[in-house]
Short mmCIF file of C-alpha atoms and ligand atoms in Angstrom, two decimals:
data_model
loop_
_atom_site.label_atom_id
_atom_site.label_comp_id
_atom_site.label_asym_id
_atom_site.label_seq_id
_atom_site.Cartn_x
_atom_site.Cartn_y
_atom_site.Cartn_z
CA UNK F 1298 10.81 3.38 -23.64
CA UNK F 1299 13.07 4.69 -20.91
CA UNK F 1300 12.29 4.56 -17.18
CA UNK F 1301 13.75 7.41 -15.23
CA UNK F 1302 14.74 7.38 -11.60
CA UNK F 1303 14.53 10.97 -10.35
CA UNK F 1304 15.27 12.27 -6.85
CA UNK F 1305 12.15 14.31 -5.97
CA UNK F 1306 14.09 16.30 -3.35
CA UNK F 1307 16.42 17.76 -5.97
CA UNK F 1308 14.90 16.82 -9.37
CA UNK F 1309 18.24 15.16 -10.16
CA UNK F 1310 18.15 12.33 -12.69
CA UNK F 1311 19.67 9.36 -10.85
CA UNK F 1312 19.48 6.61 -13.48
CA UNK F 1313 17.71 5.54 -16.65
CA UNK F 1314 16.65 2.08 -17.74
CA UNK F 1315 15.42 0.83 -21.09
CA UNK F 1316 12.17 -1.11 -20.83
CA UNK F 1317 11.97 -4.54 -22.45
CA UNK F 1318 10.38 -5.13 -25.82
CA UNK F 1319 7.43 -7.55 -26.09
CA UNK F 1320 9.60 -10.43 -27.36
CA UNK F 1321 11.97 -10.16 -24.37
CA UNK F 1322 8.99 -10.06 -22.01
CA UNK F 1323 7.52 -13.17 -23.59
CA UNK F 1324 10.84 -15.00 -23.36
CA UNK F 1325 11.25 -14.11 -19.66
CA UNK F 1326 7.68 -15.15 -18.85
CA UNK F 1327 8.17 -18.51 -20.55
CA UNK F 1328 11.48 -19.04 -18.77
CA UNK F 1329 9.91 -18.17 -15.41
CA UNK F 1330 7.00 -20.54 -15.95
CA UNK F 1331 9.36 -23.53 -16.35
CA UNK F 1332 10.37 -23.14 -12.68
CA UNK F 1333 6.91 -23.73 -11.26
CA UNK F 1334 7.02 -27.51 -10.89
CA UNK F 1335 10.34 -27.44 -9.02
CA UNK F 1336 9.31 -24.70 -6.65
CA UNK F 1337 5.77 -25.87 -5.95
CA UNK F 1338 6.36 -29.62 -5.76
CA UNK F 1339 10.04 -30.25 -5.03
CA UNK F 1340 10.76 -27.46 -2.56
CA UNK F 1341 9.06 -28.33 0.73
CA UNK F 1342 7.30 -25.59 2.66
CA UNK F 1343 9.91 -25.99 5.39
CA UNK F 1344 12.64 -24.94 2.93
CA UNK F 1345 10.55 -22.05 1.64
CA UNK F 1346 10.21 -20.84 5.24
CA UNK F 1347 13.97 -21.12 5.79
CA UNK F 1348 14.47 -18.89 2.76
CA UNK F 1349 12.01 -16.41 4.28
CA UNK F 1350 14.19 -16.16 7.39
CA UNK F 1351 17.22 -15.49 5.20
CA UNK F 1352 15.21 -12.87 3.33
CA UNK F 1353 14.57 -11.13 6.67
CA UNK F 1354 18.31 -11.31 7.46
CA UNK F 1355 19.30 -9.80 4.11
CA UNK F 1356 16.77 -6.98 4.54
CA UNK F 1357 18.22 -6.18 7.96
CA UNK F 1358 21.86 -6.54 6.84
CA UNK F 1359 21.28 -4.12 3.97
CA UNK F 1360 18.65 -2.00 5.73
CA UNK F 1361 20.51 1.33 5.56
CA UNK F 1362 21.44 0.96 1.89
CA UNK F 1363 17.95 -0.11 0.90
CA UNK F 1364 16.40 2.72 2.92
CA UNK F 1365 18.73 5.22 1.26
CA UNK F 1366 17.64 3.97 -2.15
CA UNK F 1367 13.95 4.32 -1.21
CA UNK F 1368 14.52 7.87 0.01
CA UNK F 1369 16.56 8.88 -3.03
CA UNK F 1370 14.06 7.47 -5.48
CA UNK F 1371 10.68 8.48 -4.02
CA UNK F 1372 11.55 11.07 -1.40
CA UNK F 1373 10.24 9.76 1.92
CA UNK F 1374 12.12 10.50 5.14
CA UNK F 1375 15.07 8.17 5.66
CA UNK F 1376 13.72 7.21 9.11
CA UNK F 1377 10.43 6.17 7.47
CA UNK F 1378 12.33 4.21 4.83
CA UNK F 1379 14.30 2.38 7.54
CA UNK F 1380 11.02 1.50 9.27
CA UNK F 1381 9.59 0.26 5.96
CA UNK F 1382 12.48 -2.16 5.41
CA UNK F 1383 12.22 -3.42 8.99
CA UNK F 1384 8.48 -3.99 8.52
CA UNK F 1385 9.29 -6.15 5.49
CA UNK F 1386 11.66 -8.25 7.62
CA UNK F 1387 8.94 -8.69 10.27
CA UNK F 1388 6.54 -9.80 7.53
CA UNK F 1389 9.00 -12.49 6.38
CA UNK F 1390 9.39 -13.77 9.94
CA UNK F 1391 5.64 -13.77 10.49
CA UNK F 1392 5.03 -16.09 7.53
CA UNK F 1393 8.13 -18.17 8.34
CA UNK F 1394 6.56 -18.81 11.76
CA UNK F 1395 2.96 -19.38 10.65
CA UNK F 1396 2.78 -20.52 7.02
CA UNK F 1397 2.85 -24.21 7.96
CA UNK F 1398 -0.28 -24.00 10.12
CA UNK F 1399 -2.02 -21.67 7.63
CA UNK F 1400 -1.36 -23.99 4.67
CA UNK F 1401 -1.82 -27.29 6.50
CA UNK F 1402 -4.43 -29.73 5.20
CA UNK F 1403 -7.72 -29.38 7.06
CA UNK F 1404 -9.48 -32.63 7.78
CA UNK F 1405 -13.26 -32.53 7.31
CA UNK F 1406 -15.63 -35.17 8.69
CA UNK F 1407 -17.70 -36.61 5.84
CA UNK F 1408 -18.81 -40.09 4.87
CA UNK F 1409 -15.46 -40.63 3.10
CA UNK F 1410 -12.71 -42.65 4.77
CA UNK F 1411 -10.65 -39.47 4.54
CA UNK F 1412 -11.55 -36.02 3.30
CA UNK F 1413 -9.73 -32.78 3.64
CA UNK F 1414 -9.09 -29.33 2.21
CA UNK F 1415 -5.62 -28.72 0.76
CA UNK F 1416 -4.11 -25.31 -0.04
CA UNK F 1417 -2.06 -25.68 -3.21
CA UNK F 1418 -0.14 -23.18 -5.32
CA UNK F 1419 -1.60 -21.88 -8.56
CA UNK F 1420 1.28 -20.78 -10.79
CA UNK F 1421 2.73 -17.38 -11.64
CA UNK F 1422 1.19 -14.40 -9.82
CA UNK F 1423 1.67 -10.89 -11.20
CA UNK F 1424 2.04 -7.96 -8.81
CA UNK F 1425 1.37 -4.49 -10.21
CA UNK F 1426 2.73 -2.25 -7.51
CA UNK F 1427 3.00 1.44 -6.59
CA UNK F 1428 5.82 3.74 -5.56
CA UNK F 1429 4.53 4.99 -2.18
CA UNK F 1430 5.91 2.10 -0.11
CA UNK F 1431 8.16 0.68 -2.82
CA UNK F 1432 9.42 -2.22 -0.65
CA UNK F 1433 6.48 -2.92 1.66
CA UNK F 1434 3.77 -3.06 -1.02
CA UNK F 1435 5.83 -5.49 -3.10
CA UNK F 1436 6.75 -7.71 -0.17
CA UNK F 1437 3.16 -7.74 1.08
CA UNK F 1438 2.16 -9.34 -2.22
CA UNK F 1439 5.26 -11.41 -3.01
CA UNK F 1440 6.14 -12.98 0.35
CA UNK F 1441 2.85 -14.86 0.85
CA UNK F 1442 2.60 -15.64 -2.87
CA UNK F 1443 5.99 -17.39 -3.10
CA UNK F 1444 5.67 -18.97 0.34
CA UNK F 1445 2.45 -20.66 -0.81
CA UNK F 1446 4.49 -22.15 -3.68
CA UNK F 1447 3.68 -19.69 -6.44
CA UNK F 1448 6.14 -17.70 -8.53
CA UNK F 1449 5.98 -13.91 -8.37
CA UNK F 1450 6.58 -11.48 -11.21
CA UNK F 1451 6.61 -7.76 -10.53
CA UNK F 1452 5.55 -4.77 -12.60
CA UNK F 1453 6.71 -1.99 -10.33
CA UNK F 1454 5.83 1.71 -10.71
CA UNK F 1455 8.00 3.30 -13.38
CA UNK F 1456 9.41 5.97 -11.02
CA UNK F 1457 11.07 3.37 -8.73
CA UNK F 1458 13.06 1.10 -11.10
CA UNK F 1459 16.08 1.00 -8.78
CA UNK F 1460 13.93 -0.26 -5.90
CA UNK F 1461 12.50 -2.90 -8.23
CA UNK F 1462 15.98 -4.15 -9.12
CA UNK F 1463 17.09 -4.02 -5.48
CA UNK F 1464 14.11 -6.17 -4.48
CA UNK F 1465 15.09 -8.80 -7.03
CA UNK F 1466 18.64 -8.69 -5.65
CA UNK F 1467 17.40 -9.14 -2.06
CA UNK F 1468 15.64 -12.38 -3.07
CA UNK F 1469 18.76 -13.56 -4.92
CA UNK F 1470 21.03 -12.79 -1.97
CA UNK F 1471 18.71 -14.69 0.37
CA UNK F 1472 19.25 -17.77 -1.79
CA UNK F 1473 15.99 -17.97 -3.73
CA UNK F 1474 16.51 -19.78 -7.04
CA UNK F 1475 16.23 -17.62 -10.17
CA UNK F 1476 12.67 -17.18 -11.34
CA UNK F 1477 10.95 -17.30 -7.96
CA UNK F 1478 10.75 -13.51 -7.82
CA UNK F 1479 11.31 -11.68 -11.09
CA UNK F 1480 11.25 -8.00 -11.82
CA UNK F 1481 9.79 -7.17 -15.23
CA UNK F 1482 11.18 -3.98 -16.74
CA UNK F 1483 7.99 -3.12 -18.59
CA UNK F 1484 5.55 -0.29 -19.15
CA UNK F 1485 1.98 -0.32 -17.90
CA UNK F 1486 0.75 -1.00 -21.45
CA UNK F 1487 2.63 -4.34 -21.41
CA UNK F 1488 0.81 -5.52 -18.29
CA UNK F 1489 -1.95 -6.87 -20.53
CA UNK F 1490 0.53 -9.20 -22.24
CA UNK F 1491 1.61 -10.56 -18.86
CA UNK F 1492 -1.96 -11.09 -17.64
CA UNK F 1493 -2.80 -12.99 -20.84
CA UNK F 1494 0.25 -15.27 -20.52
CA UNK F 1495 -1.01 -18.83 -19.86
CA UNK F 1496 1.31 -19.35 -16.86
CA UNK F 1497 -0.16 -16.36 -15.02
CA UNK F 1498 -2.92 -17.44 -12.65
CA UNK F 1499 -3.58 -14.30 -10.64
CA UNK F 1500 -2.92 -10.59 -10.33
CA UNK F 1501 -2.49 -8.42 -7.24
CA UNK F 1502 -2.63 -4.68 -7.86
CA UNK F 1503 -2.08 -1.83 -5.44
CA UNK F 1504 -2.61 1.60 -6.94
CA UNK F 1505 -5.25 3.89 -8.35
CA UNK F 1506 -8.85 3.05 -9.12
CA UNK F 1507 -8.17 3.66 -12.82
CA UNK F 1508 -5.31 1.15 -12.94
CA UNK F 1509 -7.36 -1.32 -10.88
CA UNK F 1510 -10.35 -1.18 -13.23
CA UNK F 1511 -8.13 -1.62 -16.31
CA UNK F 1512 -6.19 -4.58 -14.93
CA UNK F 1513 -9.25 -6.27 -13.42
CA UNK F 1514 -11.17 -6.03 -16.69
CA UNK F 1515 -8.41 -7.82 -18.63
CA UNK F 1516 -7.97 -10.39 -15.86
CA UNK F 1517 -11.75 -10.84 -15.73
CA UNK F 1518 -11.87 -11.66 -19.43
CA UNK F 1519 -9.02 -14.15 -18.92
CA UNK F 1520 -10.84 -15.61 -15.87
CA UNK F 1521 -7.86 -14.93 -13.65
CA UNK F 1522 -8.29 -13.96 -10.05
CA UNK F 1523 -7.47 -10.44 -8.89
CA UNK F 1524 -6.84 -8.85 -5.51
CA UNK F 1525 -7.18 -5.08 -5.69
CA UNK F 1526 -5.93 -2.65 -3.08
CA UNK F 1527 -6.92 0.76 -4.42
CA UNK F 1528 -7.30 4.18 -2.95
CA UNK F 1529 -9.09 5.36 0.15
CA UNK F 1530 -10.55 8.49 1.67
CA UNK F 1531 -10.43 7.38 5.26
CA UNK F 1532 -12.42 9.14 7.94
CA UNK F 1533 -10.80 10.29 11.18
CA UNK F 1534 -13.74 10.93 13.51
CA UNK F 1535 -13.15 12.96 16.65
CA UNK F 1536 -16.03 12.92 19.13
CA UNK F 1537 -16.70 15.52 21.78
CA UNK F 1538 -15.20 13.43 24.61
CA UNK F 1539 -11.94 12.43 22.87
CA UNK F 1540 -8.51 12.89 24.39
CA UNK F 1541 -7.58 15.93 22.30
CA UNK F 1542 -3.83 15.65 22.76
CA UNK F 1543 -3.79 12.05 21.56
CA UNK F 1544 -6.15 12.90 18.69
CA UNK F 1545 -3.96 15.80 17.49
CA UNK F 1546 -0.85 13.59 17.58
CA UNK F 1547 -2.80 10.90 15.71
CA UNK F 1548 -3.98 13.44 13.14
CA UNK F 1549 -0.43 14.65 12.56
CA UNK F 1550 0.92 11.17 11.98
CA UNK F 1551 -2.17 9.70 10.36
CA UNK F 1552 -2.39 12.42 7.71
CA UNK F 1553 1.21 13.42 7.11
CA UNK F 1554 3.39 10.33 7.44
CA UNK F 1555 4.86 9.34 4.08
CA UNK F 1556 3.90 12.90 3.07
CA UNK F 1557 0.27 11.84 3.05
CA UNK F 1558 0.88 9.42 0.19
CA UNK F 1559 -0.72 6.41 1.79
CA UNK F 1560 -3.91 4.60 0.89
CA UNK F 1561 -4.84 4.26 4.59
CA UNK F 1562 -3.89 7.79 5.56
CA UNK F 1563 -6.51 9.73 7.50
CA UNK F 1564 -7.90 12.02 4.81
CA UNK F 1565 -11.24 13.39 6.03
CA UNK F 1566 -11.30 14.76 9.59
CA UNK F 1567 -14.87 14.59 10.83
CA UNK F 1568 -15.06 16.68 13.97
CA UNK F 1569 -17.85 17.02 16.49
CA UNK F 1570 -19.17 20.60 16.25
CA UNK F 1571 -18.48 21.21 19.92
CA UNK F 1572 -14.69 20.69 19.62
CA UNK F 1573 -14.14 21.40 15.93
CA UNK F 1574 -12.71 24.95 16.03
CA UNK F 1575 -10.39 24.12 18.95
CA UNK F 1576 -9.22 21.00 17.15
CA UNK F 1577 -8.54 22.91 13.94
CA UNK F 1578 -6.56 25.58 15.83
CA UNK F 1579 -4.49 22.98 17.71
CA UNK F 1580 -3.93 20.94 14.56
CA UNK F 1581 -2.66 24.03 12.73
CA UNK F 1582 -0.30 24.85 15.62
CA UNK F 1583 0.99 21.27 15.72
CA UNK F 1584 1.70 21.43 11.98
CA UNK F 1585 3.54 24.74 12.31
CA UNK F 1586 5.63 23.44 15.20
CA UNK F 1587 6.41 20.05 13.72
CA UNK F 1588 7.37 20.48 10.09
CA UNK F 1589 10.80 21.52 8.86
CA UNK F 1590 11.47 21.06 5.15
CA UNK F 1591 14.85 19.72 4.12
CA UNK F 1592 16.87 16.84 2.73
CA UNK F 1593 14.87 13.68 3.57
CA UNK F 1594 18.16 11.91 4.33
CA UNK F 1595 18.78 14.37 7.18
CA UNK F 1596 17.37 13.17 10.51
CA UNK F 1597 16.31 16.72 11.44
CA UNK F 1598 14.03 16.99 8.41
CA UNK F 1599 10.34 16.37 9.05
CA UNK F 1600 8.87 17.67 5.78
CA UNK F 1601 9.90 15.51 2.83
CA UNK F 1602 9.07 16.01 -0.83
CA UNK F 1603 6.19 14.28 -2.55
CA UNK F 1604 7.26 11.51 -4.91
CA UNK F 1605 6.72 13.25 -8.26
CA UNK F 1606 5.94 16.74 -9.55
CA UNK F 1607 2.88 15.54 -11.50
CA UNK F 1608 1.40 14.08 -8.29
CA UNK F 1609 1.98 17.39 -6.51
CA UNK F 1610 0.40 19.31 -9.41
CA UNK F 1611 -2.64 17.03 -9.35
CA UNK F 1612 -3.06 17.48 -5.59
CA UNK F 1613 -2.70 21.25 -5.84
CA UNK F 1614 -5.30 21.30 -8.59
CA UNK F 1615 -7.73 19.40 -6.31
CA UNK F 1616 -7.08 21.93 -3.52
CA UNK F 1617 -7.60 24.92 -5.83
CA UNK F 1618 -10.77 23.52 -7.39
CA UNK F 1619 -12.16 23.08 -3.86
CA UNK F 1620 -11.15 26.63 -2.88
CA UNK F 1621 -12.87 28.00 -6.00
CA UNK F 1622 -16.05 26.30 -4.80
CA UNK F 1623 -15.79 27.94 -1.37
CA UNK F 1624 -13.41 25.80 0.71
CA UNK F 1625 -11.20 27.77 3.10
CA UNK F 1626 -7.46 27.22 3.52
CA UNK F 1627 -6.58 27.12 7.22
CA UNK F 1628 -2.92 26.70 6.29
CA UNK F 1629 -0.81 25.60 3.33
CA UNK F 1630 -2.15 25.27 -0.19
CA UNK F 1631 1.06 25.93 -2.11
CA UNK F 1632 4.30 24.36 -3.34
CA UNK F 1633 7.30 25.46 -1.28
CA UNK F 1634 9.61 27.95 -2.94
CA UNK F 1635 12.60 25.64 -3.09
CA UNK F 1636 14.00 22.96 -5.33
CA UNK F 1637 12.08 19.64 -5.29
CA UNK F 1638 8.48 18.50 -4.94
CA UNK F 1639 7.68 19.99 -1.52
CA UNK F 1640 4.06 20.83 -0.71
CA UNK F 1641 3.09 22.81 2.37
CA UNK F 1642 1.06 20.80 4.90
CA UNK F 1643 -2.47 21.96 4.30
CA UNK F 1644 -5.80 22.08 6.15
CA UNK F 1645 -9.00 22.76 4.21
CA UNK F 1646 -12.31 23.59 5.92
CA UNK F 1647 -15.82 24.76 4.92
CA UNK F 1648 -16.22 21.72 2.71
CA UNK F 1649 -19.45 21.04 0.80
CA UNK F 1650 -20.53 17.91 -1.02
CA UNK F 1651 -19.92 19.34 -4.51
CA UNK F 1652 -16.17 19.78 -3.92
CA UNK F 1653 -13.25 17.55 -4.93
CA UNK F 1654 -12.29 17.69 -1.21
CA UNK F 1655 -15.52 15.85 -0.41
CA UNK F 1656 -15.53 13.39 -3.29
CA UNK F 1657 -11.99 12.62 -4.39
CA UNK F 1658 -8.98 10.98 -2.79
CA UNK F 1659 -6.32 13.55 -1.80
CA UNK F 1660 -3.05 11.62 -2.05
CA UNK F 1661 -0.70 14.02 -0.31
CA UNK F 1662 -0.31 16.32 2.71
CA UNK F 1663 -3.80 17.86 2.75
CA UNK F 1664 -6.26 17.40 5.64
CA UNK F 1665 -9.93 17.89 4.84
CA UNK F 1666 -12.13 19.00 7.74
CA UNK F 1667 -15.85 18.25 8.00
CA UNK F 1668 -18.13 18.98 10.96
CA UNK F 1669 -20.73 16.73 12.53
CA UNK F 1670 -23.60 17.52 14.88
CA UNK F 1671 -23.65 14.11 16.62
CA UNK F 1672 -22.03 10.63 16.36
CA UNK F 1673 -24.66 9.34 13.90
CA UNK F 1674 -24.03 12.34 11.64
CA UNK F 1675 -20.26 11.68 11.84
CA UNK F 1676 -20.82 8.08 10.77
CA UNK F 1677 -23.04 9.20 7.89
CA UNK F 1678 -20.32 11.55 6.65
CA UNK F 1679 -17.66 8.86 7.07
CA UNK F 1680 -19.68 6.55 4.81
CA UNK F 1681 -20.53 9.25 2.26
CA UNK F 1682 -17.68 8.23 -0.02
CA UNK F 1683 -17.17 5.73 -2.80
CA UNK F 1684 -14.13 4.39 -0.96
CA UNK F 1685 -14.05 1.89 1.91
CA UNK F 1686 -10.53 1.12 3.01
CA UNK F 1687 -10.14 2.02 6.71
CA UNK F 1688 -10.99 4.69 9.27
CA UNK F 1689 -10.58 5.68 12.89
CA UNK F 1690 -12.71 6.98 15.75
CA UNK F 1691 -11.35 8.97 18.68
CA UNK F 1692 -13.36 9.03 21.89
CA UNK F 1693 -13.15 8.13 25.59
CA UNK F 1694 -16.61 6.58 25.25
CA UNK F 1695 -15.39 3.23 23.95
CA UNK F 1696 -18.85 1.71 23.50
CA UNK F 1697 -19.99 4.53 21.19
CA UNK F 1698 -16.63 4.55 19.40
CA UNK F 1699 -16.78 0.81 18.78
CA UNK F 1700 -20.32 0.98 17.42
CA UNK F 1701 -19.20 3.70 14.98
CA UNK F 1702 -16.14 1.62 14.07
CA UNK F 1703 -18.41 -1.33 13.26
CA UNK F 1704 -20.78 0.91 11.29
CA UNK F 1705 -18.02 2.28 9.06
CA UNK F 1706 -18.17 0.85 5.55
CA UNK F 1707 -14.50 -0.11 5.46
CA UNK F 1708 -12.13 -3.07 5.49
CA UNK F 1709 -10.70 -1.96 8.84
CA UNK F 1710 -11.62 0.43 11.67
CA UNK F 1711 -9.53 1.63 14.57
CA UNK F 1712 -10.51 3.20 17.89
CA UNK F 1713 -8.10 5.72 19.45
CA UNK F 1714 -5.38 4.74 16.99
CA UNK F 1715 -4.46 5.71 13.48
CA UNK F 1716 -5.00 3.07 10.80
CA UNK F 1717 -2.07 0.80 10.02
CA UNK F 1718 -1.36 -2.59 8.53
CA UNK F 1719 -0.16 -5.52 10.61
CA UNK F 1720 0.89 -8.91 9.17
CA UNK F 1721 -1.33 -10.63 11.77
CA UNK F 1722 -4.52 -8.92 10.57
CA UNK F 1723 -6.17 -8.99 7.12
CA UNK F 1724 -5.74 -5.85 5.03
CA UNK F 1725 -7.93 -4.63 2.18
CA UNK F 1726 -11.01 -2.66 1.30
CA UNK F 1727 -14.61 -2.68 0.14
CA UNK F 1728 -16.48 -0.44 -2.35
CA UNK F 1729 -14.10 1.35 -4.75
CA UNK F 1730 -11.13 0.61 -2.49
CA UNK F 1731 -11.00 -2.84 -4.03
CA UNK F 1732 -11.53 -6.42 -2.93
CA UNK F 1733 -9.66 -9.38 -1.58
CA UNK F 1734 -7.30 -9.32 1.36
CA UNK F 1735 -3.56 -9.23 1.92
CA UNK F 1736 -1.58 -10.28 5.03
CA UNK F 1737 -2.63 -12.84 7.70
CA UNK F 1738 -3.99 -16.29 6.75
CA UNK F 1739 -6.60 -14.65 4.48
CA UNK F 1740 -3.86 -13.00 2.40
CA UNK F 1741 -1.82 -16.18 2.16
CA UNK F 1742 -4.86 -18.07 0.89
CA UNK F 1743 -5.88 -15.56 -1.81
CA UNK F 1744 -3.63 -17.13 -4.42
CA UNK F 1745 -4.00 -20.83 -3.71
CA UNK F 1746 -6.16 -23.60 -5.05
CA UNK F 1747 -8.46 -24.43 -2.13
CA UNK F 1748 -8.86 -28.03 -3.07
CA UNK F 1749 -11.29 -30.63 -1.75
CA UNK F 1750 -9.84 -34.14 -1.57
CA UNK F 1751 -12.27 -37.02 -0.94
CA UNK F 1752 -11.15 -40.64 -0.51
CA UNK F 1753 -13.77 -43.37 -0.28
P1 NDP X 1037 -1.08 4.18 -10.64
O1 NDP X 1037 -2.24 3.47 -10.15
O2 NDP X 1037 -1.14 4.76 -12.00
O3 NDP X 1037 0.20 3.22 -10.55
C1 NDP X 1037 0.26 2.06 -9.75
C2 NDP X 1037 0.83 0.91 -10.57
O4 NDP X 1037 -0.10 0.58 -11.61
C3 NDP X 1037 2.13 1.26 -11.27
O5 NDP X 1037 2.94 0.12 -11.34
C4 NDP X 1037 1.66 1.66 -12.65
O6 NDP X 1037 2.67 1.58 -13.63
C5 NDP X 1037 0.55 0.65 -12.87
N1 NDP X 1037 -0.44 1.06 -13.87
C6 NDP X 1037 -0.96 2.29 -14.06
N2 NDP X 1037 -1.88 2.27 -15.04
C7 NDP X 1037 -1.95 1.00 -15.49
C8 NDP X 1037 -2.69 0.35 -16.52
N3 NDP X 1037 -3.58 0.99 -17.26
N4 NDP X 1037 -2.49 -0.96 -16.72
C9 NDP X 1037 -1.60 -1.64 -15.96
N5 NDP X 1037 -0.86 -1.09 -14.98
C10 NDP X 1037 -1.03 0.22 -14.74
O7 NDP X 1037 -0.68 5.32 -9.62
P2 NDP X 1037 0.08 6.70 -9.87
O8 NDP X 1037 1.51 6.49 -9.62
O9 NDP X 1037 -0.24 7.37 -11.17
O10 NDP X 1037 -0.60 7.54 -8.71
C11 NDP X 1037 -1.85 8.13 -8.99
C12 NDP X 1037 -2.85 7.90 -7.91
O11 NDP X 1037 -3.01 6.51 -7.60
C13 NDP X 1037 -2.50 8.49 -6.56
O12 NDP X 1037 -2.75 9.86 -6.54
C14 NDP X 1037 -3.37 7.69 -5.63
O13 NDP X 1037 -4.69 8.17 -5.67
C15 NDP X 1037 -3.34 6.32 -6.25
N6 NDP X 1037 -2.36 5.44 -5.61
C16 NDP X 1037 -2.79 4.61 -4.64
C17 NDP X 1037 -1.89 3.83 -3.97
C18 NDP X 1037 -2.32 2.89 -2.90
O14 NDP X 1037 -1.53 2.56 -2.03
N7 NDP X 1037 -3.56 2.39 -2.94
C19 NDP X 1037 -0.46 3.87 -4.25
C20 NDP X 1037 -0.11 4.76 -5.32
C21 NDP X 1037 -1.04 5.51 -5.96
P3 NDP X 1037 3.40 2.93 -14.14
O15 NDP X 1037 4.07 3.52 -12.96
O16 NDP X 1037 4.33 2.45 -15.18
O17 NDP X 1037 2.31 3.81 -14.68
#
């Protein structure tokens, strides 16, 4: 099979790559697995942390080139791509600073002369990763995995093969020995072969629910641990007493950054009845004033393309199916009449529970508006989804906002801020958004053998 790298701003074919056959994949996996003993036992954590600092340096040295590649291959604004690469560098420094305390033996008082918990590497960890943050998502899985002493192999999304190769090169340039981080040029149907390889001890997947279920079922049969970071349909609750200006700015960024293609984007705007029509009008005005479509490399552009035409078509179909059932378009709802995968920023209101807009994840620049009669109703609507990734509450009444934040069925809740990930805090979901955590000490310890050692 051939993987194509296509610029979604122009539909230009940038590059093509042949995928590996099964025999090549098997050979690479076997070769990689030979490196585990050296890396896990002979390379002290101190040295692994030094490499992390060099990884951060390489990311910053090559930041503009890497950002350009991200923008060319999946379409996000160049400024957003620059920020993504910088965030990866910060992640490396975070674990370089803290991995030693997070992985240190923990003494436990028992009736032994010495007993403790040790955090030991497991083997090869497979990352199945998406295209929306083609550097960040990969680094979020790979950096803690290799720092804990594991080896990482990557099955990246097939529309970002150049980013996948660039990531491998970044590790090489930083001085990592071959085989510590390996890009596999394979199709999604070959992921099963990787999971079943005896050296593979865990799988981290970020992507759709469908891909998550498929991968987790194979890994489950093989008794290999999975961490799944799947979709979300995050609530953005605005209460009557919220600071409207801040909430509108939050809505603009929370829904439309990365062209709405983010698992923790604000997707369902749950507005108190009292302020809902004003909010919708101001939100529409803010959209009209803010967005200018253009080349995502140009710093004056604020409306970038979506990553692929099929993703745009799927989103548009969800919008149209909702409209057929009675949803009303406040703005948008069409593909721009220009080259590339540009979708007009859209607001949908008059939503009922039988619509795709109520039940499905909208992975693109479409805001779904729901109305609530009181805070408890808003919380009920926020939780009326199969997903449970994150969510935010906007209000000057911090006590009420915090109680709603706690009541949200989600892996993270934010008050008066949009949702975001931070290396210092665990990241992940509940319900159909997946399980397990990335980032922080919790993320570092997902793929380790938490081992009890007891000495009489
Ligand atoms: P997918 O979930 O299909 O792709 C994510 C990764 O999983 C890719 O590497 C993909 O490979 C791989 N994959 C897909 N199917 C399988 C499978 N059966 N077995 C093993 N690996 C598989 O996402 P899409 O790109 O198709 O996007 C579709 C939807 O997924 C979005 O609309 C959104 O809802 C969700 N999504 C969520 C993301 C998140 O951050 N949580 C990120 C991206 C998408 P390949 O590219 O070769 O198919």
